[in-house]
Short mmCIF file of C-alpha atoms and ligand atoms in Angstrom, two decimals:
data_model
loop_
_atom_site.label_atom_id
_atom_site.label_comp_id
_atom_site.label_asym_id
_atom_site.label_seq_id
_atom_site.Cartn_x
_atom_site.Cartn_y
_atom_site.Cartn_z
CA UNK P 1 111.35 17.78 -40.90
CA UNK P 2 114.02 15.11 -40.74
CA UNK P 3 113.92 11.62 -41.66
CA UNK P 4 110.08 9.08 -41.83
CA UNK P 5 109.46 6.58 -39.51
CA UNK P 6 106.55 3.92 -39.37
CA UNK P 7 105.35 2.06 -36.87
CA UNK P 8 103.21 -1.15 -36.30
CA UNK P 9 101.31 -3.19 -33.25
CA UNK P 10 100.81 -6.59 -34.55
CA UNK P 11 99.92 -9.84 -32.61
CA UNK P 12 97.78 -9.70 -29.11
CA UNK P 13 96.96 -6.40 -27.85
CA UNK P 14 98.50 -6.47 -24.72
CA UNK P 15 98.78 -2.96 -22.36
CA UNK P 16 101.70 -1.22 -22.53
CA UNK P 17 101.41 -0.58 -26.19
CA UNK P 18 100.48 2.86 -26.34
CA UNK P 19 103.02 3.69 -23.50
CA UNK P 20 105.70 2.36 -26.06
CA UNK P 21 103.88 4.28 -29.51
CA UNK P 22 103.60 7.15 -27.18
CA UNK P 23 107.41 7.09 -25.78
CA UNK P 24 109.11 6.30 -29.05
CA UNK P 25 106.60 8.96 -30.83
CA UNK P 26 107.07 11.97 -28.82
CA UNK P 27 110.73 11.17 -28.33
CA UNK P 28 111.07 11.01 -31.98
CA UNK P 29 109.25 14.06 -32.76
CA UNK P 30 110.04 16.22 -30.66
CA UNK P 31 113.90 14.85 -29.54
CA UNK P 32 114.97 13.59 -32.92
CA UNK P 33 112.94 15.73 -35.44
CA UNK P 34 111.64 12.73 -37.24
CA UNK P 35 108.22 12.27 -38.53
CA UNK P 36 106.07 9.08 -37.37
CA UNK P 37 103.10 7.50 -39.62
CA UNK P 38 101.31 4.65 -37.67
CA UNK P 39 99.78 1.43 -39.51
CA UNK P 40 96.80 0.42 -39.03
CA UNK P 41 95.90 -3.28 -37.78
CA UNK P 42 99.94 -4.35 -38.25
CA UNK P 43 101.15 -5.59 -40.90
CA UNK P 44 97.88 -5.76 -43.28
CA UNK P 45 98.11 -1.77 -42.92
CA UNK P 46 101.80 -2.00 -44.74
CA UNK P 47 99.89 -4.04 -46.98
CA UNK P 48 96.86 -1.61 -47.70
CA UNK P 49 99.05 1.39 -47.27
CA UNK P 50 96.52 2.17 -44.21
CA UNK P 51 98.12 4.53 -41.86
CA UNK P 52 97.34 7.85 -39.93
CA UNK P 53 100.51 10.64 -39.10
CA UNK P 54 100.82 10.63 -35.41
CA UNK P 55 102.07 13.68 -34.13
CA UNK P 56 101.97 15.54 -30.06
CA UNK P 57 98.13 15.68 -30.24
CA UNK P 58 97.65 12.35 -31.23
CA UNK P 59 100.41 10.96 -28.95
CA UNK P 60 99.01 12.71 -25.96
CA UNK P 61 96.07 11.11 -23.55
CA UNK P 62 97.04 7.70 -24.51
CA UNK P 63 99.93 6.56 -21.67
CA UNK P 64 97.21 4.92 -19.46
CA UNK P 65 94.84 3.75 -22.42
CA UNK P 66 94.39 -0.61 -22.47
CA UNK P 67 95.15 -1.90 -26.10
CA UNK P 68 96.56 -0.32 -28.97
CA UNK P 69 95.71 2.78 -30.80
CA UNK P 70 96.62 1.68 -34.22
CA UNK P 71 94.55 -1.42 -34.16
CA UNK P 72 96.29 -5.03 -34.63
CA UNK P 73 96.35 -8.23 -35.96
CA UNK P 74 98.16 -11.24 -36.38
CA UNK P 75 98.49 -11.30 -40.45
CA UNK P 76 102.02 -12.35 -41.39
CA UNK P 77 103.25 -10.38 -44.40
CA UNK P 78 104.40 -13.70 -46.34
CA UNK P 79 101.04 -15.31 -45.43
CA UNK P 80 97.99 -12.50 -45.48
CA UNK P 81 94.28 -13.59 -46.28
CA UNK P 82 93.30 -11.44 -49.57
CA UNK P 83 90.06 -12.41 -51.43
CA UNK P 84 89.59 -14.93 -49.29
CA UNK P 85 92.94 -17.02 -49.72
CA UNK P 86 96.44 -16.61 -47.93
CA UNK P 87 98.78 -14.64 -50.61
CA UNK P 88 102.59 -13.79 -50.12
CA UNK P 89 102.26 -9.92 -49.55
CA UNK P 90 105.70 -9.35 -48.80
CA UNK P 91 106.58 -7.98 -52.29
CA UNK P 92 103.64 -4.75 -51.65
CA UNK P 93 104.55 -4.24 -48.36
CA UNK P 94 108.29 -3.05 -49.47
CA UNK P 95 106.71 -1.76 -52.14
CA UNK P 96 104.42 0.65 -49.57
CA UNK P 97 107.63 0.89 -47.03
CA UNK P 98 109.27 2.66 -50.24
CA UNK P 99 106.31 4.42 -51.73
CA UNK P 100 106.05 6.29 -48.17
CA UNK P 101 110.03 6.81 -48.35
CA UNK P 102 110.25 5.19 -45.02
CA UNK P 103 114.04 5.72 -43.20
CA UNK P 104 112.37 2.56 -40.56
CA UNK P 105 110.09 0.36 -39.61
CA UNK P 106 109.26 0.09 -36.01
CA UNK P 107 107.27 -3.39 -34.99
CA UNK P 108 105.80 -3.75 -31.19
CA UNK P 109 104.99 -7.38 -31.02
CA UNK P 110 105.53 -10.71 -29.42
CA UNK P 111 106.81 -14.11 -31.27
CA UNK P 112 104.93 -13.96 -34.34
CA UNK P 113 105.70 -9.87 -35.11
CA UNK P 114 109.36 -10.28 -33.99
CA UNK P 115 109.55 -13.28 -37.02
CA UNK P 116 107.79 -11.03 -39.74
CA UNK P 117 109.77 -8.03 -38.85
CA UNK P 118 112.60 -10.04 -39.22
CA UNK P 119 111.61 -11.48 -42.62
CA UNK P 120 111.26 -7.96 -43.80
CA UNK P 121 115.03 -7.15 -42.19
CA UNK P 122 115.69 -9.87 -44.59
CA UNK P 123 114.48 -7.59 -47.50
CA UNK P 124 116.01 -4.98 -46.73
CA UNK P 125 113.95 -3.14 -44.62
CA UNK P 126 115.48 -0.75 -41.35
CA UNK P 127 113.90 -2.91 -38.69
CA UNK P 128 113.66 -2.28 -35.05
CA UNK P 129 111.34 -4.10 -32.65
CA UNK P 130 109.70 -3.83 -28.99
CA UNK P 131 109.30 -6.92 -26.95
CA UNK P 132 105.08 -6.81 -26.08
CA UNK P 133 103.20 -9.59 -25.30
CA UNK P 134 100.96 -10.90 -21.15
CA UNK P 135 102.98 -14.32 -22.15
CA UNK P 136 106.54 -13.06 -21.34
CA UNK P 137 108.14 -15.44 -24.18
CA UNK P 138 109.96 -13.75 -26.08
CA UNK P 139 113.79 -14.80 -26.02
CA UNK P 140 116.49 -12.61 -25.18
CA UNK P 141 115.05 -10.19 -22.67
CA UNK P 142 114.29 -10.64 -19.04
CA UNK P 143 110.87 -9.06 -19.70
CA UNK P 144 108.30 -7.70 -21.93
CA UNK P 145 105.72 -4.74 -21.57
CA UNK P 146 102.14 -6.08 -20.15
CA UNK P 147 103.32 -9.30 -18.38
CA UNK P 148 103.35 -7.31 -15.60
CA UNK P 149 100.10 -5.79 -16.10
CA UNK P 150 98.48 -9.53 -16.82
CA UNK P 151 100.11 -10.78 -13.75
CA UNK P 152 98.07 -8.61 -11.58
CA UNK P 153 94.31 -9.24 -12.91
CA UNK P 154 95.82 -12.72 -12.44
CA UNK P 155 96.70 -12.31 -9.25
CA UNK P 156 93.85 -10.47 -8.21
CA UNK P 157 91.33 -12.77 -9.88
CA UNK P 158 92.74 -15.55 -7.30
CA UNK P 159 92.69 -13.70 -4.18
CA UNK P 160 88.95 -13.59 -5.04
CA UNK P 161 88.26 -17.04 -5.65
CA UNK P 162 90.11 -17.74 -2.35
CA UNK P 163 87.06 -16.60 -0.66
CA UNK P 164 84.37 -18.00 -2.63
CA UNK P 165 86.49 -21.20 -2.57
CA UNK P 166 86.94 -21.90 0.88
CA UNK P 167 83.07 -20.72 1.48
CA UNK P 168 82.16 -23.71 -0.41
CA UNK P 169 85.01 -25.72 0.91
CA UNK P 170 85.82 -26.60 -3.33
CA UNK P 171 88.62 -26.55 -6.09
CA UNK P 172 88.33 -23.82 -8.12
CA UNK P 173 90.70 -24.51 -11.09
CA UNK P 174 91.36 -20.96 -12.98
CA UNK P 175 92.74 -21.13 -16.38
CA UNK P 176 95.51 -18.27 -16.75
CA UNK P 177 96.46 -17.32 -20.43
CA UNK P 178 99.76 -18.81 -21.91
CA UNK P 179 100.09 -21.79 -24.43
CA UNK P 180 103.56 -22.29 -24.43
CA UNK P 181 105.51 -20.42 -21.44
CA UNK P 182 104.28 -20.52 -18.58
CA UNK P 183 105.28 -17.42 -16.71
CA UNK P 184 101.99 -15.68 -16.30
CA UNK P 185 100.85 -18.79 -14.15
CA UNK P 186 103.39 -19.46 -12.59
CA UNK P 187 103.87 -15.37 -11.62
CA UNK P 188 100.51 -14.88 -10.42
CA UNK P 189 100.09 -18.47 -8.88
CA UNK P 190 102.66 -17.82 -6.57
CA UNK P 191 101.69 -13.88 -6.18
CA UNK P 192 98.24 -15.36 -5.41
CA UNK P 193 98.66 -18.41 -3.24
CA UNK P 194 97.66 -21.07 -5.49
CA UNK P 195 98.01 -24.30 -4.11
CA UNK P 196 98.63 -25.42 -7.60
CA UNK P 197 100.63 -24.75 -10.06
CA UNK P 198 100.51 -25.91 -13.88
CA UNK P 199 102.28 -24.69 -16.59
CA UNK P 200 103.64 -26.46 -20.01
CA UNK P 201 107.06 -26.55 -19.12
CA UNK P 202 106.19 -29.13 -16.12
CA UNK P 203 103.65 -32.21 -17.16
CA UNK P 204 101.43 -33.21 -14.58
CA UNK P 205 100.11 -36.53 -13.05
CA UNK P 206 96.41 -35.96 -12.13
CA UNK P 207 96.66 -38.54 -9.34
CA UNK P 208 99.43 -36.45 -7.57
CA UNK P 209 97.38 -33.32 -7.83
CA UNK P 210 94.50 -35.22 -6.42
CA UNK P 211 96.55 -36.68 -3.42
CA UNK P 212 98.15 -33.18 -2.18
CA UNK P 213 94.22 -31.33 -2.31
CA UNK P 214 93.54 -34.73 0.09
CA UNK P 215 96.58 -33.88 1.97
CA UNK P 216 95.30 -30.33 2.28
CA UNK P 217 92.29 -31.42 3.46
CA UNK P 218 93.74 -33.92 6.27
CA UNK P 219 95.20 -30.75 7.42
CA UNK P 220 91.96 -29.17 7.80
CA UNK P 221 92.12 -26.75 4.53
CA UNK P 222 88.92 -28.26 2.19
CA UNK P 223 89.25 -25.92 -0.64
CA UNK P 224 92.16 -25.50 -3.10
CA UNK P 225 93.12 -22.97 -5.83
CA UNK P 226 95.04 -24.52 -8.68
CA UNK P 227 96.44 -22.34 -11.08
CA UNK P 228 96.77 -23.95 -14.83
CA UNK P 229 98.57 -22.41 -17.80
CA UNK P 230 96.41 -22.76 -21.18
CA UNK P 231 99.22 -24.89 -22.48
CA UNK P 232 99.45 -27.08 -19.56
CA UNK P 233 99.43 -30.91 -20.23
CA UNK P 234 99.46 -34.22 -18.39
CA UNK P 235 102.27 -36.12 -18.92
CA UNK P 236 100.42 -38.75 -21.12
CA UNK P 237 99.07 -35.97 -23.24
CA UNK P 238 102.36 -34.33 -23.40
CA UNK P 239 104.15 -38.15 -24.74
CA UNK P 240 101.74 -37.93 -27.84
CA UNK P 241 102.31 -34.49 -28.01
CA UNK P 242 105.82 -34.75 -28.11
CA UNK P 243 106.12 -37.88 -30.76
CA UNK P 244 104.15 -36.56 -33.04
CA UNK P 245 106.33 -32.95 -32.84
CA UNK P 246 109.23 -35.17 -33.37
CA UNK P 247 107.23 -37.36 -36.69
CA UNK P 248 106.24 -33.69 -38.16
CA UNK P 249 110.07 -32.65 -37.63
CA UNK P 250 111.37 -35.86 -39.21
CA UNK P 251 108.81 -35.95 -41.87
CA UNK P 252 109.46 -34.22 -45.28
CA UNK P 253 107.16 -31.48 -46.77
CA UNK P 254 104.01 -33.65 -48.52
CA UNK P 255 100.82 -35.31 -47.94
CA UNK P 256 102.09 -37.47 -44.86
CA UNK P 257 103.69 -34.20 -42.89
CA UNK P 258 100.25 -32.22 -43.98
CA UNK P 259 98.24 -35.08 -41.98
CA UNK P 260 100.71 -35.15 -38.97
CA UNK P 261 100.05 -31.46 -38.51
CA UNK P 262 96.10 -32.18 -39.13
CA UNK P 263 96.47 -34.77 -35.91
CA UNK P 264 98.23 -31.65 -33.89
CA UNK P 265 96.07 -29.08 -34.39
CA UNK P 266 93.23 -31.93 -33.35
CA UNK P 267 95.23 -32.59 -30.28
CA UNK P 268 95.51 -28.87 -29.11
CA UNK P 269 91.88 -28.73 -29.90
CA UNK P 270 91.45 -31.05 -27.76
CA UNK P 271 93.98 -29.94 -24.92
CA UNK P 272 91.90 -26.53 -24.99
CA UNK P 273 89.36 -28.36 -23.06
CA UNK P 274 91.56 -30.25 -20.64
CA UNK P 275 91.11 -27.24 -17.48
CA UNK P 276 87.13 -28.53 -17.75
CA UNK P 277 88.15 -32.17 -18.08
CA UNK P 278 91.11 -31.60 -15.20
CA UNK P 279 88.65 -30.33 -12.78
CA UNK P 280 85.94 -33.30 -13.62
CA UNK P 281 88.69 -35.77 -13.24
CA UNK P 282 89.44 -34.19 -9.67
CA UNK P 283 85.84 -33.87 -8.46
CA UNK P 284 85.67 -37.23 -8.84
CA UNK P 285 88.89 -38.51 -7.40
CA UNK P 286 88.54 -36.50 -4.04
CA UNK P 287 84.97 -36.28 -3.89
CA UNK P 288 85.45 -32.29 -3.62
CA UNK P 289 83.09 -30.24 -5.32
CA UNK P 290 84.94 -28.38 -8.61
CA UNK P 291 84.37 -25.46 -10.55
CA UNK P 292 86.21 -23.55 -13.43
CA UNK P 293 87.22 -19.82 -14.23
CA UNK P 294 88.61 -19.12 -17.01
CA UNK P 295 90.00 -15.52 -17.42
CA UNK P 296 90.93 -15.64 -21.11
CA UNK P 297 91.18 -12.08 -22.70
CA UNK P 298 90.48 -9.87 -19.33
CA UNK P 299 94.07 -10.63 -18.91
CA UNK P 300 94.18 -8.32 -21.27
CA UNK P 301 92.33 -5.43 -21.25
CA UNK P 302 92.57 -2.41 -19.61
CA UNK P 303 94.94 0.23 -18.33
CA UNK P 304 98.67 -0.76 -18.24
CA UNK P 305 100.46 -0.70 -14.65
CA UNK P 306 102.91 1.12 -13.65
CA UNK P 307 105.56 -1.11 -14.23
CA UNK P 308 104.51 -1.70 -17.64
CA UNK P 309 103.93 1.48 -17.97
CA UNK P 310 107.09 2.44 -17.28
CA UNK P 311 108.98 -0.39 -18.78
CA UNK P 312 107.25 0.70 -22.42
CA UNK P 313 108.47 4.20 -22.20
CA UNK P 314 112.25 2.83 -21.20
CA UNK P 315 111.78 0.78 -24.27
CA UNK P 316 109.93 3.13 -26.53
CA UNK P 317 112.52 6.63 -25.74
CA UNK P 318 115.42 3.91 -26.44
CA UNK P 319 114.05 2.77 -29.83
CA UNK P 320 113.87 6.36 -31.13
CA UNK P 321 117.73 7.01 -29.84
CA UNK P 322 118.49 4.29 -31.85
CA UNK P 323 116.56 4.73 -35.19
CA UNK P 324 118.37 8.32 -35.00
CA UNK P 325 121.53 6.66 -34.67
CA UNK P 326 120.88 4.38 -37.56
CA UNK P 327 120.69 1.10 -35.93
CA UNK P 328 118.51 -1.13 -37.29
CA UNK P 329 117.77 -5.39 -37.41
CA UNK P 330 117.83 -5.44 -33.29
CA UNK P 331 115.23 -5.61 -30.81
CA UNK P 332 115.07 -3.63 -27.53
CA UNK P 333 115.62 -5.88 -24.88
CA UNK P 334 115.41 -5.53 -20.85
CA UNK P 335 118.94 -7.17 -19.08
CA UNK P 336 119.62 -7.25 -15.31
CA UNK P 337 117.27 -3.55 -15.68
CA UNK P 338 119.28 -2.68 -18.23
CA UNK P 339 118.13 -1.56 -21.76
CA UNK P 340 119.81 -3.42 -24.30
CA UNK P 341 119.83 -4.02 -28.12
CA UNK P 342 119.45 -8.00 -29.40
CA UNK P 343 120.08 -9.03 -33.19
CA UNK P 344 117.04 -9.99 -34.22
CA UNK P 345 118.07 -13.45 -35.65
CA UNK P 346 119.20 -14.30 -32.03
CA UNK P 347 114.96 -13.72 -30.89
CA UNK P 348 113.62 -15.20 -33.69
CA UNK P 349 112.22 -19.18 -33.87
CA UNK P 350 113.19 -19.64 -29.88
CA UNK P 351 110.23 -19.01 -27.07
CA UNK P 352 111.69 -18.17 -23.56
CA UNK P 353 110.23 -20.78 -21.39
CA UNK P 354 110.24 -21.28 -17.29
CA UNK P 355 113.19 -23.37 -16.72
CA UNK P 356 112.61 -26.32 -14.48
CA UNK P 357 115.07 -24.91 -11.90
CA UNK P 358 113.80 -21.06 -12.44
CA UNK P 359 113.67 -19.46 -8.65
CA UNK P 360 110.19 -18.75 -8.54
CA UNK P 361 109.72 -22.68 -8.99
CA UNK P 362 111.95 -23.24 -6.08
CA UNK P 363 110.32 -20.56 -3.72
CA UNK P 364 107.30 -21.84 -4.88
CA UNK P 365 108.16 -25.59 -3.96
CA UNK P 366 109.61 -24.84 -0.91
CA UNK P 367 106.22 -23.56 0.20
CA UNK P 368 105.18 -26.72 -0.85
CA UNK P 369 102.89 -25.96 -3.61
CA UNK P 370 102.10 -28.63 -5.98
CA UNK P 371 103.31 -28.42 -9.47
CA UNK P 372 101.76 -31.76 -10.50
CA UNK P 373 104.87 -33.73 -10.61
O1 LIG D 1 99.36 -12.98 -27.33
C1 LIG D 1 99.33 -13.63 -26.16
C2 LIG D 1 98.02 -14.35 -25.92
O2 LIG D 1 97.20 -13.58 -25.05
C3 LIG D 1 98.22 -15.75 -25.34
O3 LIG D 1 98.45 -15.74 -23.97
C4 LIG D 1 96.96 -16.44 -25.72
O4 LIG D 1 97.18 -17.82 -25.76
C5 LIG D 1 96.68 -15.87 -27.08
O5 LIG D 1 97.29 -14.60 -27.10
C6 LIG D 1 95.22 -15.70 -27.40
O6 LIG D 1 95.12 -15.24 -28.70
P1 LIG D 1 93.84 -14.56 -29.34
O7 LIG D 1 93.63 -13.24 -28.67
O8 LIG D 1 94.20 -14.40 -30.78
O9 LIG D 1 92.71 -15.47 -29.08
#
């Protein structure tokens, strides 16, 4: 048996996952002779030395399976909860990566996993990571594993409401997962038909939504879907937002930068509420009836799709070529359908957001779909 390699799911489950354990496991098993131990509930299993040897029999029945095998969280290795307080754990988790004689680490993971795995490159560690999260944010690759499958209960979820909608001649205003990027909206907005569009990249003026569902009705269509990113904001909300990003930037570390973040945390508490208040506000400025959906985590769950499916096993076969070749500190990234390698300091710190001019924004416009602005 050649050389030990670990590997980790941390941050949302999202489908895909066990395509990618499965594709870089049996590749590395049986293609590279290596042998794979899996952590348990990411990075806290580093830290409790918590794993299980995956090997064919394991790895087999799991391509179609929704979440992840080997559990997750979203513990950060320099910031775990132990006893009840948040400890730096960093220093037993190379401890355990050594104890096990680990050649590599391998992390599947969105933002948050593709910073800690990089923090542990920083110690030293033989890091490679997979791009996985329904928010499609990470930076550097055109895609990542489970967008795709997200997209489509997405999608599907609004060519129901079309009916119910236009039964009842209302707005329906479905919340679609995605705090700061918002592709998955945006994706399955336009897949869907949404009249509306809102995601966090574009701020919104309630009064213009309000005036194109009366346009729509002029026209003789008295329902509307609007389709509205978790992280979507008005534009008012979005100026406080934005100053008081800027004072907590400016600010020094202390008392006064500790109650600045207090105030932001209070204000996306608050902006988790806004889909409820955004629908009140336009029941009562068109004098349509409104209602909300809000599909939260069964954008998650479930069997993978194809695509994702077969996007994970691209990703997952490459990662195992390359931990046999030694390269390490890089994340698998998709380019123009090509599989490509990415320095991880180049991913991490940076979310891949929908850029104003992005072509589904234009398509989308030129169907005249409302984006709030
Ligand atoms: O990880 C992606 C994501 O699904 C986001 O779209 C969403 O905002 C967040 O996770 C929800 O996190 P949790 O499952 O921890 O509530």
């Amino acid at each position: 048996m050649g050389r030990i390699i670990g590997i980790l799911t941390s941050g949302g489950d999202t489908p895909g996952s066990n395509a990618a354990i499965r594709a870089f496991g049996k590749a590395a098993i049986s293609f590279y002779d290596m042998k794979i131990i899996g952590f348990r509930d990411g990075f806290r299993g580093l830290m409790e030395n918590n794993f299980t040897v995956l090997d064919n029999k394991s790895l087999s029945g799991i391509l179609t399976l929704g979440g992840t095998i080997l559990g997750t969280s979203r513990e950060k290795p320099f910031r775990m909860t132990v006893d009840g307080n948040e400890k730096d754990m960093t220093d037993l988790i190379v401890k355990n990566y050594r104890l096990n004689k680990l050649d590599a680490l391998v992390c599947i993971g969105g933002n948050g996993t593709q910073k800690n795995a990089y923090h542990l490159a920083q110690r030293g560690l033989n890091i490679v990571t997979l791009p996985k999260t329904i928010d499609n944010d990470v930076a550097r690759t055109d895609l990542t594993f489970g967008f795709d499958t997200a997209m489509g209960i997405a999608t599907e979820a609004i060519d129901r409401l079309h009916s119910t909608a236009s039964s009842h001649q209302r707005i329906i205003v479905v919340e679609i997962m995605g705090h700061k990027a918002g592709w998955l909206a945006l994706g399955a907005g336009i897949a869907g038909g949404a009249d509306v569009i809102l995601i966090p990249e574009i701020p919104y003026d309630t009064g213009k939504i309000a005036e194109s569902i009366l346009e729509r009705k002029r026209q003789g269509k008295s329902f509307s879907i609007i389709a509205i990113a978790e992280g979507a904001m008005s534009r008012d909300f979005k100026e406080n937002y934005s100053k008081l990003q800027k004072q907590i930037s400016a600010s020094p570390e202390g008392n006064s930068r500790e109650k600045l973040k207090q105030e932001r945390t209070e204000l996306n508490v608050l902006n988790a509420s806004n889909t409820i208040r955004l629908a009140n506000r336009l029941q009562e400025l068109t004098k349509l009836e409104a209602r909300v959906t809000i599909l939260g985590h069964l954008q998650r769950g479930g069997t993978p799709s194809s695509a994702d499916r077969l996007l994970a096993t691209r990703m997952g076969t490459a990662c195992a070529k390359l931990v046999s070749k030694e390269e390490y500190g890089i994340m698998i990234a998709l380019k123009k359908n090509r599989i490509v390698t990415v320095p991880l300091e180049e991913v991490v710190g940076k979310t891949k957001k929908v850029p104003e001019d992005h072509q589904w924004i234009k398509s989308a416009r030129r169907l005249g779909t409302c984006f709030g602005d």
